[in-house]
Coordinates of N, CA and C in Angstrom, one line a residue:
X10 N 13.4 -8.0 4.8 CA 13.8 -8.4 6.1 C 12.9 -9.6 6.6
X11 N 13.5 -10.4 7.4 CA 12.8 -11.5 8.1 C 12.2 -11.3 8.8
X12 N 10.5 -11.8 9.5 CA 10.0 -11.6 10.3 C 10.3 -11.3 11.6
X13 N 9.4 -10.4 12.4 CA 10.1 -9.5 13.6 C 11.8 -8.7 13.3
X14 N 12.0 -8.2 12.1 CA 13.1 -7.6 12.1 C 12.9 -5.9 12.4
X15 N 11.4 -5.7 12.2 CA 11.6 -3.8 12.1 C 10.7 -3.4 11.0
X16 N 10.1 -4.3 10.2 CA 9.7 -3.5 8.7 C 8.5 -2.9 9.2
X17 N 7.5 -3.3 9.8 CA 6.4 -2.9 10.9 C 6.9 -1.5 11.2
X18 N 7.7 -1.6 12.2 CA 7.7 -0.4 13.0 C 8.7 0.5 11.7
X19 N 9.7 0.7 10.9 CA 9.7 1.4 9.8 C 8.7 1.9 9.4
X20 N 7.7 1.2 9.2 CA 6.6 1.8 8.4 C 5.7 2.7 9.1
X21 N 5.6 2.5 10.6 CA 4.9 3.2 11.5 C 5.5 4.4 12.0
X22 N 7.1 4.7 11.9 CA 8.0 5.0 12.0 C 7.7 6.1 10.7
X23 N 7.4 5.9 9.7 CA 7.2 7.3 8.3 C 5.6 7.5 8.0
X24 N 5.0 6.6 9.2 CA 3.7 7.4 9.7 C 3.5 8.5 10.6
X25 N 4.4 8.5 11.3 CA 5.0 9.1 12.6 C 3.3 8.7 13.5
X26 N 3.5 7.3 13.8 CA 2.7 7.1 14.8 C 3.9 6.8 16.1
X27 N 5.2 7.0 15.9 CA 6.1 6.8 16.9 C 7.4 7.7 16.4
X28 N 8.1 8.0 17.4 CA 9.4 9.0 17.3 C 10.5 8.1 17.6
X29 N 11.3 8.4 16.7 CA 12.3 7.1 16.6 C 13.2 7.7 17.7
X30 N 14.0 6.2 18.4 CA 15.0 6.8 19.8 C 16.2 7.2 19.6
X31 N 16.6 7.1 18.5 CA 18.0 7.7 17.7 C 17.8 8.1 16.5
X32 N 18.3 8.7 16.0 CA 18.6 9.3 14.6 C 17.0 10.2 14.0
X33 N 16.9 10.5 12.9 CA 16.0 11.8 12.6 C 15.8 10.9 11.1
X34 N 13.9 11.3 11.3 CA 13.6 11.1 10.1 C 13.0 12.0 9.4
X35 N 13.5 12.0 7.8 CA 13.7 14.0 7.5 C 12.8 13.4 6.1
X36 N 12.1 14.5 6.0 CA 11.3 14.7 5.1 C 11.6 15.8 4.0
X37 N 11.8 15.7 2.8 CA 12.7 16.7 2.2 C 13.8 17.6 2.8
X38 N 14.4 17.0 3.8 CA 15.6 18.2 5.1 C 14.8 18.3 5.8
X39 N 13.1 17.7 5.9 CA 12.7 18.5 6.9 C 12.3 16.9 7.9
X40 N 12.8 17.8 9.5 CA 12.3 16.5 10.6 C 10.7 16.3 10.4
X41 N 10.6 15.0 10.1 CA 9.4 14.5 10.6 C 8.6 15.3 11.7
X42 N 9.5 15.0 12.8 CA 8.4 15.6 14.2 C 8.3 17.0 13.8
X43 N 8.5 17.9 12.9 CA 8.4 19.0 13.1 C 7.1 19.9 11.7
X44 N 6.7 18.2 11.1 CA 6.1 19.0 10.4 C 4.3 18.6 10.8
X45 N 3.2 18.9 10.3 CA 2.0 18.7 10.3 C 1.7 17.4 10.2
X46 N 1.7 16.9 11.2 CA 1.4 15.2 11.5 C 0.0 15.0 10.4
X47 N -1.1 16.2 10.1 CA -2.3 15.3 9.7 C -2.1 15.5 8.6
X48 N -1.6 16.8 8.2 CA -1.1 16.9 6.7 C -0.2 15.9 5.8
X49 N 0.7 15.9 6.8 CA 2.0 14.6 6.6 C 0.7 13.1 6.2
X50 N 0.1 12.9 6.8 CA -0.7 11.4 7.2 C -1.5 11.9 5.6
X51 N -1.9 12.9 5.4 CA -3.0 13.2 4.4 C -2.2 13.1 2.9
X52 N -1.0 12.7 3.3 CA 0.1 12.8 1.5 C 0.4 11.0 1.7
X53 N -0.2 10.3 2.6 CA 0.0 8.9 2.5 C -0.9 8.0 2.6
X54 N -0.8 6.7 2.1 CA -2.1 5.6 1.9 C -1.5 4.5 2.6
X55 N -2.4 3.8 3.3 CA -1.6 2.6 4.4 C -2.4 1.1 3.8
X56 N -1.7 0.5 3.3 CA -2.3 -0.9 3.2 C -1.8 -1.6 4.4
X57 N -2.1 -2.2 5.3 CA -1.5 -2.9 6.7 C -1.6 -4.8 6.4
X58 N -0.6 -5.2 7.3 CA -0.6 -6.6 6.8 C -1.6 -7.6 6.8
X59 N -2.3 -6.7 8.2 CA -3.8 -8.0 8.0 C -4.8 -6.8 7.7
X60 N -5.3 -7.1 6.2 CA -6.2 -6.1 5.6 C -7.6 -6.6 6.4
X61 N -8.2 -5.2 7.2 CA -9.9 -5.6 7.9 C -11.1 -4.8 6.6
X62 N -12.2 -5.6 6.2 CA -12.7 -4.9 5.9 C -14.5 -5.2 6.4
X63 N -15.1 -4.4 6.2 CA -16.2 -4.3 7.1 C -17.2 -5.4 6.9
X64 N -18.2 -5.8 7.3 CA -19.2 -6.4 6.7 C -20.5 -5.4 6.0
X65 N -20.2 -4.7 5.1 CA -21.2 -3.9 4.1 C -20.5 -4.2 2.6
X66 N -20.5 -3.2 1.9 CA -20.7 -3.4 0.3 C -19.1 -2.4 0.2
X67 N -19.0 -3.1 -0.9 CA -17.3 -2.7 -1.7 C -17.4 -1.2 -1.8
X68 N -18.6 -0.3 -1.8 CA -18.5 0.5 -1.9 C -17.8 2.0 -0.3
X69 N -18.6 1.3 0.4 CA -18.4 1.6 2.3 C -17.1 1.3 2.6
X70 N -16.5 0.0 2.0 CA -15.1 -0.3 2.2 C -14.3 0.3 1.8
X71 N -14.3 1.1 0.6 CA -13.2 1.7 -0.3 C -13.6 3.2 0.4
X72 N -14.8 3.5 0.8 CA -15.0 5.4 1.2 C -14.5 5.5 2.4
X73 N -15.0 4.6 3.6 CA -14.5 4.0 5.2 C -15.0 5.6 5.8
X74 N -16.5 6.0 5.2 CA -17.4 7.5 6.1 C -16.6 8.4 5.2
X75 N -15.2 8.4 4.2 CA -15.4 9.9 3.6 C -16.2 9.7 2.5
X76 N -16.2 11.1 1.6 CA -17.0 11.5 0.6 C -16.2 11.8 -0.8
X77 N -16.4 10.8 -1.4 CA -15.8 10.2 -2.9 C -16.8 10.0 -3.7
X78 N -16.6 10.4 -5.2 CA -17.9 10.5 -6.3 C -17.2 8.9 -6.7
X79 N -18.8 8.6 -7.4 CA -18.7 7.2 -8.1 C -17.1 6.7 -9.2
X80 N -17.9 8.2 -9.3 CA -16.2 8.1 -10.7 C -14.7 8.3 -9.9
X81 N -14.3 8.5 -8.9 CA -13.2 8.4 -7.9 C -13.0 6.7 -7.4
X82 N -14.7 6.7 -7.1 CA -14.3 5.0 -6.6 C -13.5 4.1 -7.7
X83 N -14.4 4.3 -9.0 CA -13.8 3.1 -10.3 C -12.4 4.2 -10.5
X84 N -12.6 4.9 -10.3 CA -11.0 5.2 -10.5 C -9.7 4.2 -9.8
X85 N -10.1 4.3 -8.6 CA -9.0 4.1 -7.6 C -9.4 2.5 -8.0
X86 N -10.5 1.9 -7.8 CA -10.4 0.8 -8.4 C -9.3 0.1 -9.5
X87 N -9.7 1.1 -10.1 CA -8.8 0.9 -11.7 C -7.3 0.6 -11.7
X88 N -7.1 1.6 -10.6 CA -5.6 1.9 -10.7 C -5.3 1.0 -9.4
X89 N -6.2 0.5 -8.9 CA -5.6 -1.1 -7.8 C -5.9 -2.3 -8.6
X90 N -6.1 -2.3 -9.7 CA -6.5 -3.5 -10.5 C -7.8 -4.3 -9.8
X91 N -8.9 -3.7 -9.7 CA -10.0 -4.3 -9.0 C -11.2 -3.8 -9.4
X92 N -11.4 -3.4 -10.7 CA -12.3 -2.8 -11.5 C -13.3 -3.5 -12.1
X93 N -12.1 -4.7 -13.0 CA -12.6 -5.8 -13.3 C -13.5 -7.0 -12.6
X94 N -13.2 -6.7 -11.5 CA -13.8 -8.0 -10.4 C -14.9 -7.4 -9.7
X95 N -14.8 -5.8 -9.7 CA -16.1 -5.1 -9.0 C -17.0 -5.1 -9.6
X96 N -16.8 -5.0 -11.0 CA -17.9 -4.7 -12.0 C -18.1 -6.5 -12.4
X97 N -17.8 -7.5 -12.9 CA -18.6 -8.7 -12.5 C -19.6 -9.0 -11.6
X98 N -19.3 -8.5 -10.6 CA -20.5 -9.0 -9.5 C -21.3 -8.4 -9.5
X99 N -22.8 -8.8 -9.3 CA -23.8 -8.9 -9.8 C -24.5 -7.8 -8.9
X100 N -24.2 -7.1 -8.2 CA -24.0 -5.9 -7.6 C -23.0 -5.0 -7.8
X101 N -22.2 -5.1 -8.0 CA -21.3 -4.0 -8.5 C -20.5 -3.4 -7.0
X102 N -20.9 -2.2 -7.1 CA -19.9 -1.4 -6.1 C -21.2 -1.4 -4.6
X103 N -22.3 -2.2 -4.9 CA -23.0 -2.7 -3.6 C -23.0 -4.0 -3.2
X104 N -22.2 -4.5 -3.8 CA -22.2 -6.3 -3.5 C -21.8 -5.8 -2.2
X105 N -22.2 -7.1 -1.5 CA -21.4 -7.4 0.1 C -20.4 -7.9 0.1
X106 N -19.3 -7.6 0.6 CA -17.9 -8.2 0.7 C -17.7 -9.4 2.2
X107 N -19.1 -9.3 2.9 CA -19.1 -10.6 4.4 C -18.2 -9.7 5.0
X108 N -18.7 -10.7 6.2 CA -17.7 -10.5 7.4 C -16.2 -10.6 7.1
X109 N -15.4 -9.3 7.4 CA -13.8 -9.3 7.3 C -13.7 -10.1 5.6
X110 N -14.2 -9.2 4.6 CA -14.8 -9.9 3.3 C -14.5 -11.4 3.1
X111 N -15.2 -12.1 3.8 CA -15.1 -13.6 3.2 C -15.3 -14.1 2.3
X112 N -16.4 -13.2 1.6 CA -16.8 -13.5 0.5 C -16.1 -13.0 -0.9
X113 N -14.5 -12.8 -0.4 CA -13.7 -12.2 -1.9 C -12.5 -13.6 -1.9
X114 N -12.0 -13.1 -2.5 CA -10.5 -13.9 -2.5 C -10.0 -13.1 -2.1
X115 N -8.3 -13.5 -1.0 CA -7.6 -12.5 -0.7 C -6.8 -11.5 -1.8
X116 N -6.7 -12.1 -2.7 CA -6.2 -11.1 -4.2 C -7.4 -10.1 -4.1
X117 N -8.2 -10.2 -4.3 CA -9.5 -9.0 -4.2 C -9.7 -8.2 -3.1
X118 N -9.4 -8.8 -2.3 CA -9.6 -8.2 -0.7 C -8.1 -7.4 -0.8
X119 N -6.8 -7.6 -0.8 CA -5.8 -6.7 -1.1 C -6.3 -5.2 -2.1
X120 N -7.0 -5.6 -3.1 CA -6.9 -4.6 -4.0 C -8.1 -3.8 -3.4
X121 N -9.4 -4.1 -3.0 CA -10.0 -3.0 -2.2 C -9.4 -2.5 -1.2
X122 N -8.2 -3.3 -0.6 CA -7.3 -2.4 0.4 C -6.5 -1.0 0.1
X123 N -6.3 -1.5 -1.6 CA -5.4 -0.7 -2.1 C -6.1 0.8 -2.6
X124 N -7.8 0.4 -3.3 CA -8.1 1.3 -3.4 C -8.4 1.9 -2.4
X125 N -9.0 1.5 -1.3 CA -9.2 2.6 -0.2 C -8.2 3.2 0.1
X126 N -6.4 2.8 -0.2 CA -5.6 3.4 0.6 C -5.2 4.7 -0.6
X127 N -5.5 4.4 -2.0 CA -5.4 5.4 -2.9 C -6.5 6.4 -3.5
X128 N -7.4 6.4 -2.8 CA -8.8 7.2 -3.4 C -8.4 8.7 -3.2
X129 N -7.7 8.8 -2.3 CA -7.2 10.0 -1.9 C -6.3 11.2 -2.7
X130 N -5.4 9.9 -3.4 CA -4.2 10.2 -4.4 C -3.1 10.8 -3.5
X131 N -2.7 9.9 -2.8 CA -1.6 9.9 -1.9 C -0.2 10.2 -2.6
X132 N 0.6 10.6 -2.2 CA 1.6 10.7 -2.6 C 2.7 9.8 -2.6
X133 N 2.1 9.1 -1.2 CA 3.3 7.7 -0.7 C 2.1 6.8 -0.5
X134 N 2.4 5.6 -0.8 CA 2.0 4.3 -0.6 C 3.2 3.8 0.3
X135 N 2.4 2.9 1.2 CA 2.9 2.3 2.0 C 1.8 1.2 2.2
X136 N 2.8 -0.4 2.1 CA 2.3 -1.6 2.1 C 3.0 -2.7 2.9
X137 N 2.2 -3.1 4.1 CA 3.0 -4.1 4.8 C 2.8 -5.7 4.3
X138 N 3.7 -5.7 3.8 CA 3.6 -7.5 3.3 C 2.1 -7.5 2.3
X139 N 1.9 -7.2 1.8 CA 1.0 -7.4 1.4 C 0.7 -8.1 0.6
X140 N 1.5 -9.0 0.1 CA 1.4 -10.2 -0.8 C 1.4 -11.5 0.2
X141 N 1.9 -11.5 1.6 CA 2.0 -12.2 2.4 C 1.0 -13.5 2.1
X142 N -0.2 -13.4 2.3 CA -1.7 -14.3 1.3 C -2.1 -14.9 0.5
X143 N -0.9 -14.4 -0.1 CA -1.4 -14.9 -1.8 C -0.8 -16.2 -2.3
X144 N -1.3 -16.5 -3.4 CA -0.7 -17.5 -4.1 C 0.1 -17.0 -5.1
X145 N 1.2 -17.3 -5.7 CA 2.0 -16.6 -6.9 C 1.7 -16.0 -7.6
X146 N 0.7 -16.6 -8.3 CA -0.2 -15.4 -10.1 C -0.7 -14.5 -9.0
X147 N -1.4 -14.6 -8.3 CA -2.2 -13.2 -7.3 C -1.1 -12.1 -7.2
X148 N -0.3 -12.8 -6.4 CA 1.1 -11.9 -6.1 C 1.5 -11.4 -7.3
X149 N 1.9 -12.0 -8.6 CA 2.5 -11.6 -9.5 C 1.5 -9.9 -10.4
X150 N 0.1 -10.6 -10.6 CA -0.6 -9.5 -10.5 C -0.7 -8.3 -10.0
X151 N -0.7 -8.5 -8.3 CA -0.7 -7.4 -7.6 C 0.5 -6.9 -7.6
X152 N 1.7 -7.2 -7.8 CA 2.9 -6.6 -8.4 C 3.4 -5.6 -9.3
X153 N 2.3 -6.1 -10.3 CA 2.2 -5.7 -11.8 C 1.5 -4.3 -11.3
X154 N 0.4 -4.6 -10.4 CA -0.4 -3.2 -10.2 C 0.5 -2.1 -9.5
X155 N 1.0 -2.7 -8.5 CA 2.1 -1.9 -7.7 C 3.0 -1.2 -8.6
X156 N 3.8 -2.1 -9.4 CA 4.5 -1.3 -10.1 C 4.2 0.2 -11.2
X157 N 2.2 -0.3 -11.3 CA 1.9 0.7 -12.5 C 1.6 1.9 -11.5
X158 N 1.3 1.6 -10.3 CA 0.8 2.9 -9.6 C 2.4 3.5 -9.1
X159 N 3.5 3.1 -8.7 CA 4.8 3.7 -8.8 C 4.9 5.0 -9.4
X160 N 4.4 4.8 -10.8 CA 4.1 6.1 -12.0 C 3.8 6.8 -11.2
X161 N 2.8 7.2 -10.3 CA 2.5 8.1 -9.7 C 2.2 8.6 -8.6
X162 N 2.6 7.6 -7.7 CA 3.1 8.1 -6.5 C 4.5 7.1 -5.6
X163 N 5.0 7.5 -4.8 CA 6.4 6.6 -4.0 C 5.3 5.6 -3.9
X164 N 6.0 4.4 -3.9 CA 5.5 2.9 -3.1 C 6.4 2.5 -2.4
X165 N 5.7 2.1 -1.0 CA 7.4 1.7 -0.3 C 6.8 0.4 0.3
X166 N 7.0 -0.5 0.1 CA 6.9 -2.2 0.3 C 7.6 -2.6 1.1
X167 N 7.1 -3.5 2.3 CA 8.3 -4.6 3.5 C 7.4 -5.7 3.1
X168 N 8.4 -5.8 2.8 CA 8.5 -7.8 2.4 C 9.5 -8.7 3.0
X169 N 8.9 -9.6 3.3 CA 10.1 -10.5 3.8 C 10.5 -11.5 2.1
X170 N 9.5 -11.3 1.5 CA 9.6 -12.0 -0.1 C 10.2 -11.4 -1.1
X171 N 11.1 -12.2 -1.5 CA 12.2 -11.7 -1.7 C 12.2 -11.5 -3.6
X172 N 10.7 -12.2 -4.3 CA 9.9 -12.1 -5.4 C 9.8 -10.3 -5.8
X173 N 9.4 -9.9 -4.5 CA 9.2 -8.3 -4.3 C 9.7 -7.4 -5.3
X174 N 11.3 -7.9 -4.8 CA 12.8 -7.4 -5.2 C 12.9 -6.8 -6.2
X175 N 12.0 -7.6 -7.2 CA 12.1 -7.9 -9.0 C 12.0 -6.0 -9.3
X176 N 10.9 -6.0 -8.4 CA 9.9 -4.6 -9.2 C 10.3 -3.8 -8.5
X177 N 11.3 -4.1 -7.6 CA 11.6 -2.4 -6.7 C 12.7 -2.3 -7.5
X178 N 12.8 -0.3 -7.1 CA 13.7 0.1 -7.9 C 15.3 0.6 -6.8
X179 N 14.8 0.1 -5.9 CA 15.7 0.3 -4.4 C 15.2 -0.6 -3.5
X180 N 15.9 -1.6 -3.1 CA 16.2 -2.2 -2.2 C 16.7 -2.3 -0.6
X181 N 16.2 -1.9 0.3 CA 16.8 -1.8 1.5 C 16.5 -3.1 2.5
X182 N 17.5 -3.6 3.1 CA 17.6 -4.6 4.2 C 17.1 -3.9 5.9
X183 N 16.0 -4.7 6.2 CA 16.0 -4.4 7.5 C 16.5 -6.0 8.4
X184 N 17.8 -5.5 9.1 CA 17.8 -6.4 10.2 C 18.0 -6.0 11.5
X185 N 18.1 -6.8 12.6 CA 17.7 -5.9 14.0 C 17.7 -4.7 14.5
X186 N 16.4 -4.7 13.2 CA 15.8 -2.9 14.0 C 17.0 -2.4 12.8
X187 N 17.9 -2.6 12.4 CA 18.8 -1.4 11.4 C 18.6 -1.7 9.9
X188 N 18.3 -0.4 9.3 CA 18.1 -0.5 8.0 C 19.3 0.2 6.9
X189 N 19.9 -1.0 5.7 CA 20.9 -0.9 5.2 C 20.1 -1.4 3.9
X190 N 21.2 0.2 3.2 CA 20.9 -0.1 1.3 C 21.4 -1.4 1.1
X191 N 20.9 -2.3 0.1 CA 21.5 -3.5 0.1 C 22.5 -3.1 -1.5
X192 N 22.6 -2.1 -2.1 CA 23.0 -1.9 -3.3 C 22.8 -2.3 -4.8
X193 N 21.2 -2.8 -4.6 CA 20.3 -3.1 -5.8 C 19.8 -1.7 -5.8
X194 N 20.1 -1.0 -7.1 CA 19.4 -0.3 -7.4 C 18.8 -0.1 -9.2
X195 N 17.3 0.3 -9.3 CA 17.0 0.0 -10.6 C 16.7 1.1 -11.3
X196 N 17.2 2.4 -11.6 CA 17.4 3.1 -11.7 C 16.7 4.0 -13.5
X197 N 17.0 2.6 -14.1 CA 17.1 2.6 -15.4 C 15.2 2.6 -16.0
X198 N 14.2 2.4 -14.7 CA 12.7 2.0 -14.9 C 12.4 3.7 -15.1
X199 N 13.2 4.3 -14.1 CA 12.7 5.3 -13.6 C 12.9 6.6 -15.0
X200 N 14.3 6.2 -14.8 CA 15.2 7.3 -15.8 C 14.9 7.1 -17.3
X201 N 15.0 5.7 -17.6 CA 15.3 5.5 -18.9 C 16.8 5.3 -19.5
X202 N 17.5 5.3 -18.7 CA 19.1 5.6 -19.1 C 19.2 3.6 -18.9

């Protein structure tokens, strides 16, 4: 969907940081407002469109005060595709990432987004625009990673980039505020058929 159409509030919408004014959002048959908001929040990972991260070390950024072993962090690393670039620097998982990490590229800075949003092993990913930043290869990359973490948990992407498209396996249109299957579906990644 095009900017200001809703993909935002969708997303905040299956946070249940707000109650939608018509219609019901159901969680296996089950309403949303009716189930355990922290629990609900604790089966999801939020990448947001303007990724903040602290001025401390890659490591602080990816925990954000919880309690995760070494081998969790390179994990989640691994599986955001940012393993490679953590382990280069000449500090490792204590390098400093600057203020609001200036000192990364925003391809790098997405993927510590990603691992902080998966250290947990969420069951839904949720990502706002999050290629918004990038230059093509970065995007295409972080793509590539999106698609490999799909394997194992929902990923649900607003993009107004329509590049996106390629690797979803379902497509839905947001326009004013209403959301319609657009009837791409890829069915065959999932199944095999």
């Amino acid at each position: 969907g095009a900017s200001g159409s809703g993909k935002t509030t969708a997303l905040d919408l299956l946070c249940g940081f707000y109650e939608p004014d018509h219609g019901h959002i159901l969680v296996n048959g089950k309403e949303l407002a009716l189930l355990d908001l922290a629990l609900w929040r604790q089966a999801i990972g939020f990448v947001p469109q303007e990724v903040f991260l602290f001025n401390d070390t890659v490591r602080e950024n990816i925990l954000v005060g919880r309690n995760f072993s070494d081998a969790d962090i390179w994990a989640a690393l691994e599986a955001a595709g940012g393993k490679d670039f953590v382990r280069a620097l000449p500090e490792g998982l204590e390098a400093s990432v600057g203020e609001n990490g200036r000192m990364l590229s925003g391809g790098q800075r997405q993927r510590i987004a990603i691992a902080r949003a998966i250290i947990h092993k969420p069951k839904i990913l949720l990502l706002d625009e999050a290629t918004s930043a990038l230059d093509k290869d970065t995007e295409q990359v972080l793509l590539n990673t999106l698609h490999h973490l799909s394997k194992d948990m929902i990923v649900i992407f607003a993009s107004h980039n329509e590049s996106v498209m390629d690797f979803a396996d379902v497509v839905y249109k947001v326009q004013g505020g209403r959301i319609e299957k657009t009837g791409r579906e890829f069915f065959q990644r999932k199944t095999g058929l």
